[in-house]
Amino acid sequence: MTERVPVSMTVNGEDVQRFVEPRTTLGDFLRVEMELTGTHLGCEMGVCGACLVLLNGKPIHSCLMLAVAAEGETIETVEGLAESKAIADIQQAFHNRNALQCGFCTPGMLVTAHEILKSEHPLTREEIRDELSGNYCRCTGYEAIVDAIEQVFVARAAGREVEASGQFAETAA
Amino acid sequence: MNMALNNTDRPNSYIGRSVTRPNALRLLAGKGRYVTDIKLPRMLHAAFLRSPYAHAEIKSIDTTEAAALKGVHLVATGEDLAKLCKPWVGTLDHFRGMKSAPQLPLAVGKVVWAGQAMVAVVAETRAIAEDALGLIQVEMSELPPVVDIDQAREPDSTRIYPELGDNVAFKLTVESGDVKAAFAKADGELEETFFTGRHTAVTMEPRAIIADYNASEEALTVYHATQTPYQFQDLFSRLYGIRESRVRVIAPDIGGSFGMKLHVYNEDMSVVGLSMLCGRPVKYVADRLESFVSDIHARDHRIKTQVAYDASGAILGVKVDDVTAIGAFSTAPRTSVVEGNQVVRLIGAPYRFRDYRADLSVVFQNKVQTSQYRAVGHPIACLVTESLIDRVGQKLGIDPFEMRRRNIVTSDMYPYTSPAGYKFERLSHEACLDGLYKLMDYPRLREEQKALREKGIHRGIGIAMFVEITNPSPAFYGVGGARISSQDGAIVKITPAGEVQCLISVGEHGQGTETIIGQIVAEHLGVDRELVRVITGDTDVTPQGGANWACRGAGIGGETALQAAKKLKQNVLSVAAAILQSAPGELDLINGQIVNRSDRVERIPLSEVARISYYRSDTLPPGTNPQLTAAHHYSPQGYPFAFTNGVQACHVEVDAETGFTKILDLWVVEDCGRIINPMLVEEQIRGGVVQGLGAAFFEECRYNESGQLENGSLADYLVPMACEMPDIKIAHVETPTQDTELGAKGCGEAGTAASSAAAMNAVNDALAPLGASVSQIPMTPQRLLKALGRG
């Protein structure tokens, strides 16, 4: 076992200090040390996108970064984004459209969707699909995710919330 | 059609509505609880040393240095775990003559595939356990690997298990009618050989398990990312000699399963033994590289076919020789021959020809095991059948829609038994074909295709019909001696506040089981859906059942919930009648209120009936014992399976210069009987279609001659990405099964069943003017260029 070293960073708005092995990835640090298990590890080689978190506001693969490399940085995970309501309309649109099944890829999808939706002009479906290419989903076939993001673009452009489609909503497709 | 179920104006009418999934909110907040996330007090972590060779003898193992590493609690070899765990064999009696060697948690004496687990290390952290793996010394002596399906069957081939005699696990011949006579009278015949690539499930959450053995109670608790907790309760109990009632298997949130998470895996069995040896909880999560060499693979087939037809395009007879390689063992407890069995029995299923012969050979090889993965056998049978139909049509100049119309089993022919013996209650091929024709605007597409061809743009349109096996009865596994249940159980209860809990044996892995069960219970009990909480996946809590396999959650689980809810409603009405001095038959339960059946006047709220029953039974008439909990078990009766059907079409553009294919459109018309939640059905279809498109264009486990998997990482093994997939248009035909009151059949595999076939037909349609065709999936750019003579 290697010597632990101190690391401090801001995670979901909270200043945290821990001692970690230098080889600990940011993904493992968040999941094991911080017990923020919303961030998932699907491939541990930066391909599948399940582990995406925000580093100083930009999505990064937490499986590819060492925790010690995040010294002094600001990290936001899906839990933080959910609690701060930053992605409330995206979550609602995903729920309405059933843009998730098993939910394992979902935290990474939400982080990417959050980034996509920063675009000043609404993206076309094709552009949304391109932007989602770093996030693998094995359940949905992606269409519902594209629909949900499109729905948020429309709502945001109109300056309104995404409303719950409710229990009597007819086919969303 | 049962109008009562379809009356959407009635209060609490949920069946047939696209309601959202209550449990999805937790997942959207990052608050899922997957096995991967679970941490138990004093939990240790396991890692496995795997064989670098496909076939080798283990001469010696030296674990001294590994065991001495700080933080390591245990190093266990195959011999150590063999003292605790009985061997298992992946055979079933109804596959006559099949054989497979016994398996143990870890390799003993020899290894039979590259990646097979040999030694387990248990340590404080996963990282320390992996450090220790590097300190284990194993002396091995390589043996010639058996890799190729023909080589495996040669008389002088290396025997993977000499005691089995040869490398053939199972042989089967299915014969119906007189295929020789059919070929003798045919106007034409053609032959084709198809190859389907070995691929794997790639669930986003890898396999994960925590075993916690409590020696003082001789009890085992297992948190297991599995589709079938009851099946594992039985297996852990029998193989480790722990009383069944003391084995608890909990399946929490599961990050994808697709049939991959219901097989016996060496690591999973090991972890139970490791916990027994350590006396502490032990966790194992496969990393992605381990997944590729230890999860089951599927679909490794070579299918030689011949088809006889007459001048009108009628298929007269089909001959099939299917050879499939399954790895070094048949997987327990379902066996690895089911896929081949379903291939040879499903070929031709939508069509009316009677003369058929199929020979199936299932062979062993030095690779990881294959077994059931989403749509088991269906995509292969469909690919072969639909390609043959198109090839005959092409020879005769008959349009693909017309070829199918001339050959399908029509609505006047039901009930119908297929040449391979499958019994179809009622399928809707004509309605689905007609629906597809309109949905895709077929004539317009053909015109557009023609115009574009003149500009050198090669677009293709492919159609594939399918028949899917759902709602399996004990005819599937039970008759073969497998301890796999085809029944399910539900317990529905009213809480003192008048709310409802339903505990049911079918599980939730994202497909929406809990949601549809909630819809059914709310509707048949007569309460708001918001009041119904559905609980799944814990053998100590939920009633015994088959859980999730072979498309049965809606059809069997749904019927179980429906009958349990009806039973409970009767119980509620009898208590209410006692309270109201009425008769149960004069009352009804609507929207949480006991009402008069005649005029629907509200008499007493359900919550009040519950309050009185639980807290003031002294105020009830003597002898009234309210039963506000009802249990019900249901097993399919009538037809052995509820077959579903449908048709898909794929539209592609092939770049003849690069061999790349762009998927432009995909349409599905499907019939899964009564639809409980259209949105969830459509999402099952879409996800399934995309997995089939993955198989058609990208996914293949590529092995070299020495049996090494060469693309076993997510960077090398390609799965479909968002940018490569089309929007998928779906329409429905509803033919409810009459075997149940609910009328639902399965829909989880329909998408995967036919999309590879539709894609191959589309590509071949695009290639036809260029004089090329393919008969192998995945249809990679290299393979297309080769077909075009440019490879």
mmCIF file with all atom_site columns, N, CA and C in Angstrom, chain B residues 487-542:
data_model
loop_
_atom_site.group_PDB
_atom_site.id
_atom_site.type_symbol
_atom_site.label_atom_id
_atom_site.label_alt_id
_atom_site.label_comp_id
_atom_site.label_asym_id
_atom_site.label_entity_id
_atom_site.label_seq_id
_atom_site.pdbx_PDB_ins_code
_atom_site.Cartn_x
_atom_site.Cartn_y
_atom_site.Cartn_z
_atom_site.occupancy
_atom_site.B_iso_or_equiv
_atom_site.pdbx_formal_charge
_atom_site.auth_seq_id
_atom_site.auth_comp_id
_atom_site.auth_asym_id
_atom_site.auth_atom_id
_atom_site.pdbx_PDB_model_num
ATOM 1   N N  . GLN B 1 487 ? -43.692 -19.845 -12.629 1.00 0.00 ? 487 GLN B N  1
ATOM 2   C CA . GLN B 1 487 ? -44.811 -19.156 -11.984 1.00 0.00 ? 487 GLN B CA 1
ATOM 3   C C  . GLN B 1 487 ? -44.298 -17.916 -11.263 1.00 0.00 ? 487 GLN B C  1
ATOM 4   N N  . ASP B 1 488 ? -45.221 -17.026 -10.954 1.00 0.00 ? 488 ASP B N  1
ATOM 5   C CA . ASP B 1 488 ? -44.853 -15.883 -10.128 1.00 0.00 ? 488 ASP B CA 1
ATOM 6   C C  . ASP B 1 488 ? -45.848 -15.701 -8.995  1.00 0.00 ? 488 ASP B C  1
ATOM 7   N N  . GLY B 1 489 ? -45.419 -14.949 -7.999  1.00 0.00 ? 489 GLY B N  1
ATOM 8   C CA . GLY B 1 489 ? -46.256 -14.724 -6.837  1.00 0.00 ? 489 GLY B CA 1
ATOM 9   C C  . GLY B 1 489 ? -46.377 -13.248 -6.523  1.00 0.00 ? 489 GLY B C  1
ATOM 10  N N  . ALA B 1 490 ? -47.544 -12.879 -6.009  1.00 0.00 ? 490 ALA B N  1
ATOM 11  C CA . ALA B 1 490 ? -47.748 -11.488 -5.578  1.00 0.00 ? 490 ALA B CA 1
ATOM 12  C C  . ALA B 1 490 ? -48.475 -11.479 -4.243  1.00 0.00 ? 490 ALA B C  1
ATOM 13  N N  . ILE B 1 491 ? -48.087 -10.550 -3.404  1.00 0.00 ? 491 ILE B N  1
ATOM 14  C CA . ILE B 1 491 ? -48.811 -10.291 -2.152  1.00 0.00 ? 491 ILE B CA 1
ATOM 15  C C  . ILE B 1 491 ? -49.253 -8.831  -2.222  1.00 0.00 ? 491 ILE B C  1
ATOM 16  N N  . VAL B 1 492 ? -50.529 -8.619  -2.104  1.00 0.00 ? 492 VAL B N  1
ATOM 17  C CA . VAL B 1 492 ? -51.023 -7.242  -2.126  1.00 0.00 ? 492 VAL B CA 1
ATOM 18  C C  . VAL B 1 492 ? -51.697 -6.972  -0.794  1.00 0.00 ? 492 VAL B C  1
ATOM 19  N N  . LYS B 1 493 ? -51.344 -5.858  -0.190  1.00 0.00 ? 493 LYS B N  1
ATOM 20  C CA . LYS B 1 493 ? -51.951 -5.571  1.114   1.00 0.00 ? 493 LYS B CA 1
ATOM 21  C C  . LYS B 1 493 ? -52.382 -4.116  1.225   1.00 0.00 ? 493 LYS B C  1
ATOM 22  N N  . ILE B 1 494 ? -53.404 -3.927  2.063   1.00 0.00 ? 494 ILE B N  1
ATOM 23  C CA . ILE B 1 494 ? -53.856 -2.568  2.374   1.00 0.00 ? 494 ILE B CA 1
ATOM 24  C C  . ILE B 1 494 ? -53.180 -2.156  3.677   1.00 0.00 ? 494 ILE B C  1
ATOM 25  N N  . THR B 1 495 ? -52.575 -0.998  3.696   1.00 0.00 ? 495 THR B N  1
ATOM 26  C CA . THR B 1 495 ? -51.967 -0.514  4.943   1.00 0.00 ? 495 THR B CA 1
ATOM 27  C C  . THR B 1 495 ? -53.060 0.142   5.786   1.00 0.00 ? 495 THR B C  1
ATOM 28  N N  . PRO B 1 496 ? -52.792 0.392   7.055   1.00 0.00 ? 496 PRO B N  1
ATOM 29  C CA . PRO B 1 496 ? -53.823 0.994   7.914   1.00 0.00 ? 496 PRO B CA 1
ATOM 30  C C  . PRO B 1 496 ? -54.321 2.347   7.401   1.00 0.00 ? 496 PRO B C  1
ATOM 31  N N  . ALA B 1 497 ? -53.503 3.062   6.631   1.00 0.00 ? 497 ALA B N  1
ATOM 32  C CA . ALA B 1 497 ? -53.959 4.354   6.086   1.00 0.00 ? 497 ALA B CA 1
ATOM 33  C C  . ALA B 1 497 ? -54.761 4.174   4.801   1.00 0.00 ? 497 ALA B C  1
ATOM 34  N N  . GLY B 1 498 ? -54.956 2.938   4.389   1.00 0.00 ? 498 GLY B N  1
ATOM 35  C CA . GLY B 1 498 ? -55.743 2.691   3.186   1.00 0.00 ? 498 GLY B CA 1
ATOM 36  C C  . GLY B 1 498 ? -54.910 2.784   1.917   1.00 0.00 ? 498 GLY B C  1
ATOM 37  N N  . GLU B 1 499 ? -53.593 2.675   2.083   1.00 0.00 ? 499 GLU B N  1
ATOM 38  C CA . GLU B 1 499 ? -52.732 2.638   0.897   1.00 0.00 ? 499 GLU B CA 1
ATOM 39  C C  . GLU B 1 499 ? -52.391 1.179   0.584   1.00 0.00 ? 499 GLU B C  1
ATOM 40  N N  . VAL B 1 500 ? -51.624 0.993   -0.496  1.00 0.00 ? 500 VAL B N  1
ATOM 41  C CA . VAL B 1 500 ? -51.455 -0.372  -1.000  1.00 0.00 ? 500 VAL B CA 1
ATOM 42  C C  . VAL B 1 500 ? -49.984 -0.674  -1.214  1.00 0.00 ? 500 VAL B C  1
ATOM 43  N N  . GLN B 1 501 ? -49.577 -1.862  -0.804  1.00 0.00 ? 501 GLN B N  1
ATOM 44  C CA . GLN B 1 501 ? -48.243 -2.349  -1.160  1.00 0.00 ? 501 GLN B CA 1
ATOM 45  C C  . GLN B 1 501 ? -48.402 -3.648  -1.921  1.00 0.00 ? 501 GLN B C  1
ATOM 46  N N  . CYS B 1 502 ? -47.632 -3.769  -2.982  1.00 0.00 ? 502 CYS B N  1
ATOM 47  C CA . CYS B 1 502 ? -47.641 -5.013  -3.742  1.00 0.00 ? 502 CYS B CA 1
ATOM 48  C C  . CYS B 1 502 ? -46.221 -5.562  -3.767  1.00 0.00 ? 502 CYS B C  1
ATOM 49  N N  . LEU B 1 503 ? -46.034 -6.729  -3.194  1.00 0.00 ? 503 LEU B N  1
ATOM 50  C CA . LEU B 1 503 ? -44.742 -7.399  -3.229  1.00 0.00 ? 503 LEU B CA 1
ATOM 51  C C  . LEU B 1 503 ? -44.836 -8.474  -4.302  1.00 0.00 ? 503 LEU B C  1
ATOM 52  N N  . ILE B 1 504 ? -43.947 -8.426  -5.245  1.00 0.00 ? 504 ILE B N  1
ATOM 53  C CA . ILE B 1 504 ? -44.091 -9.339  -6.376  1.00 0.00 ? 504 ILE B CA 1
ATOM 54  C C  . ILE B 1 504 ? -42.741 -9.897  -6.802  1.00 0.00 ? 504 ILE B C  1
ATOM 55  N N  . SER B 1 505 ? -42.776 -11.099 -7.365  1.00 0.00 ? 505 SER B N  1
ATOM 56  C CA . SER B 1 505 ? -41.525 -11.795 -7.665  1.00 0.00 ? 505 SER B CA 1
ATOM 57  C C  . SER B 1 505 ? -40.872 -11.348 -8.957  1.00 0.00 ? 505 SER B C  1
ATOM 58  N N  . VAL B 1 506 ? -41.618 -10.709 -9.851  1.00 0.00 ? 506 VAL B N  1
ATOM 59  C CA . VAL B 1 506 ? -40.941 -10.195 -11.050 1.00 0.00 ? 506 VAL B CA 1
ATOM 60  C C  . VAL B 1 506 ? -40.197 -8.909  -10.679 1.00 0.00 ? 506 VAL B C  1
ATOM 61  N N  . GLY B 1 507 ? -39.053 -8.700  -11.287 1.00 0.00 ? 507 GLY B N  1
ATOM 62  C CA . GLY B 1 507 ? -38.161 -7.636  -10.828 1.00 0.00 ? 507 GLY B CA 1
ATOM 63  C C  . GLY B 1 507 ? -38.082 -6.450  -11.767 1.00 0.00 ? 507 GLY B C  1
ATOM 64  N N  . GLU B 1 508 ? -37.372 -5.449  -11.289 1.00 0.00 ? 508 GLU B N  1
ATOM 65  C CA . GLU B 1 508 ? -37.243 -4.181  -12.022 1.00 0.00 ? 508 GLU B CA 1
ATOM 66  C C  . GLU B 1 508 ? -35.783 -3.976  -12.414 1.00 0.00 ? 508 GLU B C  1
ATOM 67  N N  . HIS B 1 509 ? -35.528 -3.874  -13.720 1.00 0.00 ? 509 HIS B N  1
ATOM 68  C CA . HIS B 1 509 ? -34.163 -3.543  -14.163 1.00 0.00 ? 509 HIS B CA 1
ATOM 69  C C  . HIS B 1 509 ? -34.182 -2.371  -15.099 1.00 0.00 ? 509 HIS B C  1
ATOM 70  N N  . GLY B 1 510 ? -35.226 -1.554  -15.016 1.00 0.00 ? 510 GLY B N  1
ATOM 71  C CA . GLY B 1 510 ? -35.307 -0.399  -15.890 1.00 0.00 ? 510 GLY B CA 1
ATOM 72  C C  . GLY B 1 510 ? -36.384 -0.540  -16.949 1.00 0.00 ? 510 GLY B C  1
ATOM 73  N N  . GLN B 1 511 ? -36.877 -1.751  -17.142 1.00 0.00 ? 511 GLN B N  1
ATOM 74  C CA . GLN B 1 511 ? -37.895 -1.944  -18.181 1.00 0.00 ? 511 GLN B CA 1
ATOM 75  C C  . GLN B 1 511 ? -39.251 -1.403  -17.760 1.00 0.00 ? 511 GLN B C  1
ATOM 76  N N  . GLY B 1 512 ? -39.431 -1.206  -16.452 1.00 0.00 ? 512 GLY B N  1
ATOM 77  C CA . GLY B 1 512 ? -40.669 -0.604  -15.967 1.00 0.00 ? 512 GLY B CA 1
ATOM 78  C C  . GLY B 1 512 ? -41.620 -1.588  -15.312 1.00 0.00 ? 512 GLY B C  1
ATOM 79  N N  . THR B 1 513 ? -41.092 -2.718  -14.864 1.00 0.00 ? 513 THR B N  1
ATOM 80  C CA . THR B 1 513 ? -41.938 -3.736  -14.223 1.00 0.00 ? 513 THR B CA 1
ATOM 81  C C  . THR B 1 513 ? -42.762 -3.151  -13.075 1.00 0.00 ? 513 THR B C  1
ATOM 82  N N  . GLU B 1 514 ? -42.081 -2.406  -12.196 1.00 0.00 ? 514 GLU B N  1
ATOM 83  C CA . GLU B 1 514 ? -42.800 -1.892  -11.016 1.00 0.00 ? 514 GLU B CA 1
ATOM 84  C C  . GLU B 1 514 ? -43.935 -0.957  -11.438 1.00 0.00 ? 514 GLU B C  1
ATOM 85  N N  . THR B 1 515 ? -43.691 -0.220  -12.505 1.00 0.00 ? 515 THR B N  1
ATOM 86  C CA . THR B 1 515 ? -44.713 0.716   -12.976 1.00 0.00 ? 515 THR B CA 1
ATOM 87  C C  . THR B 1 515 ? -45.939 -0.011  -13.510 1.00 0.00 ? 515 THR B C  1
ATOM 88  N N  . ILE B 1 516 ? -45.705 -1.007  -14.359 1.00 0.00 ? 516 ILE B N  1
ATOM 89  C CA . ILE B 1 516 ? -46.876 -1.686  -14.939 1.00 0.00 ? 516 ILE B CA 1
ATOM 90  C C  . ILE B 1 516 ? -47.619 -2.507  -13.893 1.00 0.00 ? 516 ILE B C  1
ATOM 91  N N  . ILE B 1 517 ? -46.880 -3.080  -12.930 1.00 0.00 ? 517 ILE B N  1
ATOM 92  C CA . ILE B 1 517 ? -47.556 -3.823  -11.862 1.00 0.00 ? 517 ILE B CA 1
ATOM 93  C C  . ILE B 1 517 ? -48.417 -2.845  -11.055 1.00 0.00 ? 517 ILE B C  1
ATOM 94  N N  . GLY B 1 518 ? -47.884 -1.669  -10.802 1.00 0.00 ? 518 GLY B N  1
ATOM 95  C CA . GLY B 1 518 ? -48.653 -0.634  -10.091 1.00 0.00 ? 518 GLY B CA 1
ATOM 96  C C  . GLY B 1 518 ? -49.909 -0.241  -10.858 1.00 0.00 ? 518 GLY B C  1
ATOM 97  N N  . GLN B 1 519 ? -49.782 -0.111  -12.180 1.00 0.00 ? 519 GLN B N  1
ATOM 98  C CA . GLN B 1 519 ? -50.948 0.233   -13.005 1.00 0.00 ? 519 GLN B CA 1
ATOM 99  C C  . GLN B 1 519 ? -52.028 -0.849  -12.884 1.00 0.00 ? 519 GLN B C  1
ATOM 100 N N  . ILE B 1 520 ? -51.592 -2.103  -12.961 1.00 0.00 ? 520 ILE B N  1
ATOM 101 C CA . ILE B 1 520 ? -52.549 -3.217  -12.945 1.00 0.00 ? 520 ILE B CA 1
ATOM 102 C C  . ILE B 1 520 ? -53.237 -3.323  -11.586 1.00 0.00 ? 520 ILE B C  1
ATOM 103 N N  . VAL B 1 521 ? -52.443 -3.223  -10.516 1.00 0.00 ? 521 VAL B N  1
ATOM 104 C CA . VAL B 1 521 ? -53.011 -3.348  -9.172  1.00 0.00 ? 521 VAL B CA 1
ATOM 105 C C  . VAL B 1 521 ? -53.981 -2.193  -8.910  1.00 0.00 ? 521 VAL B C  1
ATOM 106 N N  . ALA B 1 522 ? -53.575 -0.975  -9.256  1.00 0.00 ? 522 ALA B N  1
ATOM 107 C CA . ALA B 1 522 ? -54.435 0.187   -9.002  1.00 0.00 ? 522 ALA B CA 1
ATOM 108 C C  . ALA B 1 522 ? -55.755 0.047   -9.750  1.00 0.00 ? 522 ALA B C  1
ATOM 109 N N  . GLU B 1 523 ? -55.681 -0.386  -10.990 1.00 0.00 ? 523 GLU B N  1
ATOM 110 C CA . GLU B 1 523 ? -56.911 -0.511  -11.782 1.00 0.00 ? 523 GLU B CA 1
ATOM 111 C C  . GLU B 1 523 ? -57.810 -1.619  -11.255 1.00 0.00 ? 523 GLU B C  1
ATOM 112 N N  . HIS B 1 524 ? -57.247 -2.759  -10.946 1.00 0.00 ? 524 HIS B N  1
ATOM 113 C CA . HIS B 1 524 ? -58.101 -3.887  -10.562 1.00 0.00 ? 524 HIS B CA 1
ATOM 114 C C  . HIS B 1 524 ? -58.541 -3.858  -9.110  1.00 0.00 ? 524 HIS B C  1
ATOM 115 N N  . LEU B 1 525 ? -57.814 -3.078  -8.298  1.00 0.00 ? 525 LEU B N  1
ATOM 116 C CA . LEU B 1 525 ? -58.270 -2.914  -6.923  1.00 0.00 ? 525 LEU B CA 1
ATOM 117 C C  . LEU B 1 525 ? -59.260 -1.748  -6.866  1.00 0.00 ? 525 LEU B C  1
ATOM 118 N N  . GLY B 1 526 ? -58.952 -0.688  -7.625  1.00 0.00 ? 526 GLY B N  1
ATOM 119 C CA . GLY B 1 526 ? -59.832 0.479   -7.617  1.00 0.00 ? 526 GLY B CA 1
ATOM 120 C C  . GLY B 1 526 ? -59.299 1.591   -6.739  1.00 0.00 ? 526 GLY B C  1
ATOM 121 N N  . VAL B 1 527 ? -57.983 1.877   -6.895  1.00 0.00 ? 527 VAL B N  1
ATOM 122 C CA . VAL B 1 527 ? -57.387 2.967   -6.120  1.00 0.00 ? 527 VAL B CA 1
ATOM 123 C C  . VAL B 1 527 ? -56.521 3.814   -7.042  1.00 0.00 ? 527 VAL B C  1
ATOM 124 N N  . ASP B 1 528 ? -56.155 4.997   -6.552  1.00 0.00 ? 528 ASP B N  1
ATOM 125 C CA . ASP B 1 528 ? -55.245 5.857   -7.303  1.00 0.00 ? 528 ASP B CA 1
ATOM 126 C C  . ASP B 1 528 ? -53.868 5.191   -7.377  1.00 0.00 ? 528 ASP B C  1
ATOM 127 N N  . ARG B 1 529 ? -53.234 5.313   -8.534  1.00 0.00 ? 529 ARG B N  1
ATOM 128 C CA . ARG B 1 529 ? -51.933 4.694   -8.743  1.00 0.00 ? 529 ARG B CA 1
ATOM 129 C C  . ARG B 1 529 ? -50.885 5.216   -7.749  1.00 0.00 ? 529 ARG B C  1
ATOM 130 N N  . GLU B 1 530 ? -51.040 6.473   -7.364  1.00 0.00 ? 530 GLU B N  1
ATOM 131 C CA . GLU B 1 530 ? -50.080 7.073   -6.433  1.00 0.00 ? 530 GLU B CA 1
ATOM 132 C C  . GLU B 1 530 ? -50.060 6.356   -5.084  1.00 0.00 ? 530 GLU B C  1
ATOM 133 N N  . LEU B 1 531 ? -51.137 5.662   -4.776  1.00 0.00 ? 531 LEU B N  1
ATOM 134 C CA . LEU B 1 531 ? -51.231 4.993   -3.472  1.00 0.00 ? 531 LEU B CA 1
ATOM 135 C C  . LEU B 1 531 ? -50.595 3.616   -3.481  1.00 0.00 ? 531 LEU B C  1
ATOM 136 N N  . VAL B 1 532 ? -50.181 3.157   -4.664  1.00 0.00 ? 532 VAL B N  1
ATOM 137 C CA . VAL B 1 532 ? -49.667 1.784   -4.762  1.00 0.00 ? 532 VAL B CA 1
ATOM 138 C C  . VAL B 1 532 ? -48.147 1.796   -4.805  1.00 0.00 ? 532 VAL B C  1
ATOM 139 N N  . ARG B 1 533 ? -47.561 1.112   -3.866  1.00 0.00 ? 533 ARG B N  1
ATOM 140 C CA . ARG B 1 533 ? -46.102 0.966   -3.823  1.00 0.00 ? 533 ARG B CA 1
ATOM 141 C C  . ARG B 1 533 ? -45.774 -0.480  -4.197  1.00 0.00 ? 533 ARG B C  1
ATOM 142 N N  . VAL B 1 534 ? -44.889 -0.636  -5.188  1.00 0.00 ? 534 VAL B N  1
ATOM 143 C CA . VAL B 1 534 ? -44.528 -1.977  -5.636  1.00 0.00 ? 534 VAL B CA 1
ATOM 144 C C  . VAL B 1 534 ? -43.121 -2.298  -5.152  1.00 0.00 ? 534 VAL B C  1
ATOM 145 N N  . ILE B 1 535 ? -42.969 -3.460  -4.582  1.00 0.00 ? 535 ILE B N  1
ATOM 146 C CA . ILE B 1 535 ? -41.691 -3.866  -3.970  1.00 0.00 ? 535 ILE B CA 1
ATOM 147 C C  . ILE B 1 535 ? -41.236 -5.167  -4.640  1.00 0.00 ? 535 ILE B C  1
ATOM 148 N N  . THR B 1 536 ? -39.975 -5.184  -5.076  1.00 0.00 ? 536 THR B N  1
ATOM 149 C CA . THR B 1 536 ? -39.476 -6.350  -5.818  1.00 0.00 ? 536 THR B CA 1
ATOM 150 C C  . THR B 1 536 ? -38.080 -6.733  -5.321  1.00 0.00 ? 536 THR B C  1
ATOM 151 N N  . GLY B 1 537 ? -37.656 -7.950  -5.692  1.00 0.00 ? 537 GLY B N  1
ATOM 152 C CA . GLY B 1 537 ? -36.239 -8.292  -5.649  1.00 0.00 ? 537 GLY B CA 1
ATOM 153 C C  . GLY B 1 537 ? -35.622 -8.605  -4.305  1.00 0.00 ? 537 GLY B C  1
ATOM 154 N N  . ASP B 1 538 ? -36.319 -9.325  -3.426  1.00 0.00 ? 538 ASP B N  1
ATOM 155 C CA . ASP B 1 538 ? -35.727 -9.714  -2.143  1.00 0.00 ? 538 ASP B CA 1
ATOM 156 C C  . ASP B 1 538 ? -36.385 -11.016 -1.709  1.00 0.00 ? 538 ASP B C  1
ATOM 157 N N  . THR B 1 539 ? -35.607 -12.090 -1.733  1.00 0.00 ? 539 THR B N  1
ATOM 158 C CA . THR B 1 539 ? -36.219 -13.407 -1.487  1.00 0.00 ? 539 THR B CA 1
ATOM 159 C C  . THR B 1 539 ? -36.746 -13.570 -0.059  1.00 0.00 ? 539 THR B C  1
ATOM 160 N N  . ASP B 1 540 ? -36.316 -12.720 0.860   1.00 0.00 ? 540 ASP B N  1
ATOM 161 C CA . ASP B 1 540 ? -36.878 -12.777 2.212   1.00 0.00 ? 540 ASP B CA 1
ATOM 162 C C  . ASP B 1 540 ? -38.205 -12.037 2.305   1.00 0.00 ? 540 ASP B C  1
ATOM 163 N N  . VAL B 1 541 ? -38.502 -11.246 1.307   1.00 0.00 ? 541 VAL B N  1
ATOM 164 C CA . VAL B 1 541 ? -39.637 -10.315 1.386   1.00 0.00 ? 541 VAL B CA 1
ATOM 165 C C  . VAL B 1 541 ? -40.685 -10.611 0.321   1.00 0.00 ? 541 VAL B C  1
ATOM 166 N N  . THR B 1 542 ? -40.238 -10.762 -0.896  1.00 0.00 ? 542 THR B N  1
ATOM 167 C CA . THR B 1 542 ? -41.162 -10.942 -2.019  1.00 0.00 ? 542 THR B CA 1
ATOM 168 C C  . THR B 1 542 ? -41.449 -12.429 -2.227  1.00 0.00 ? 542 THR B C  1
#
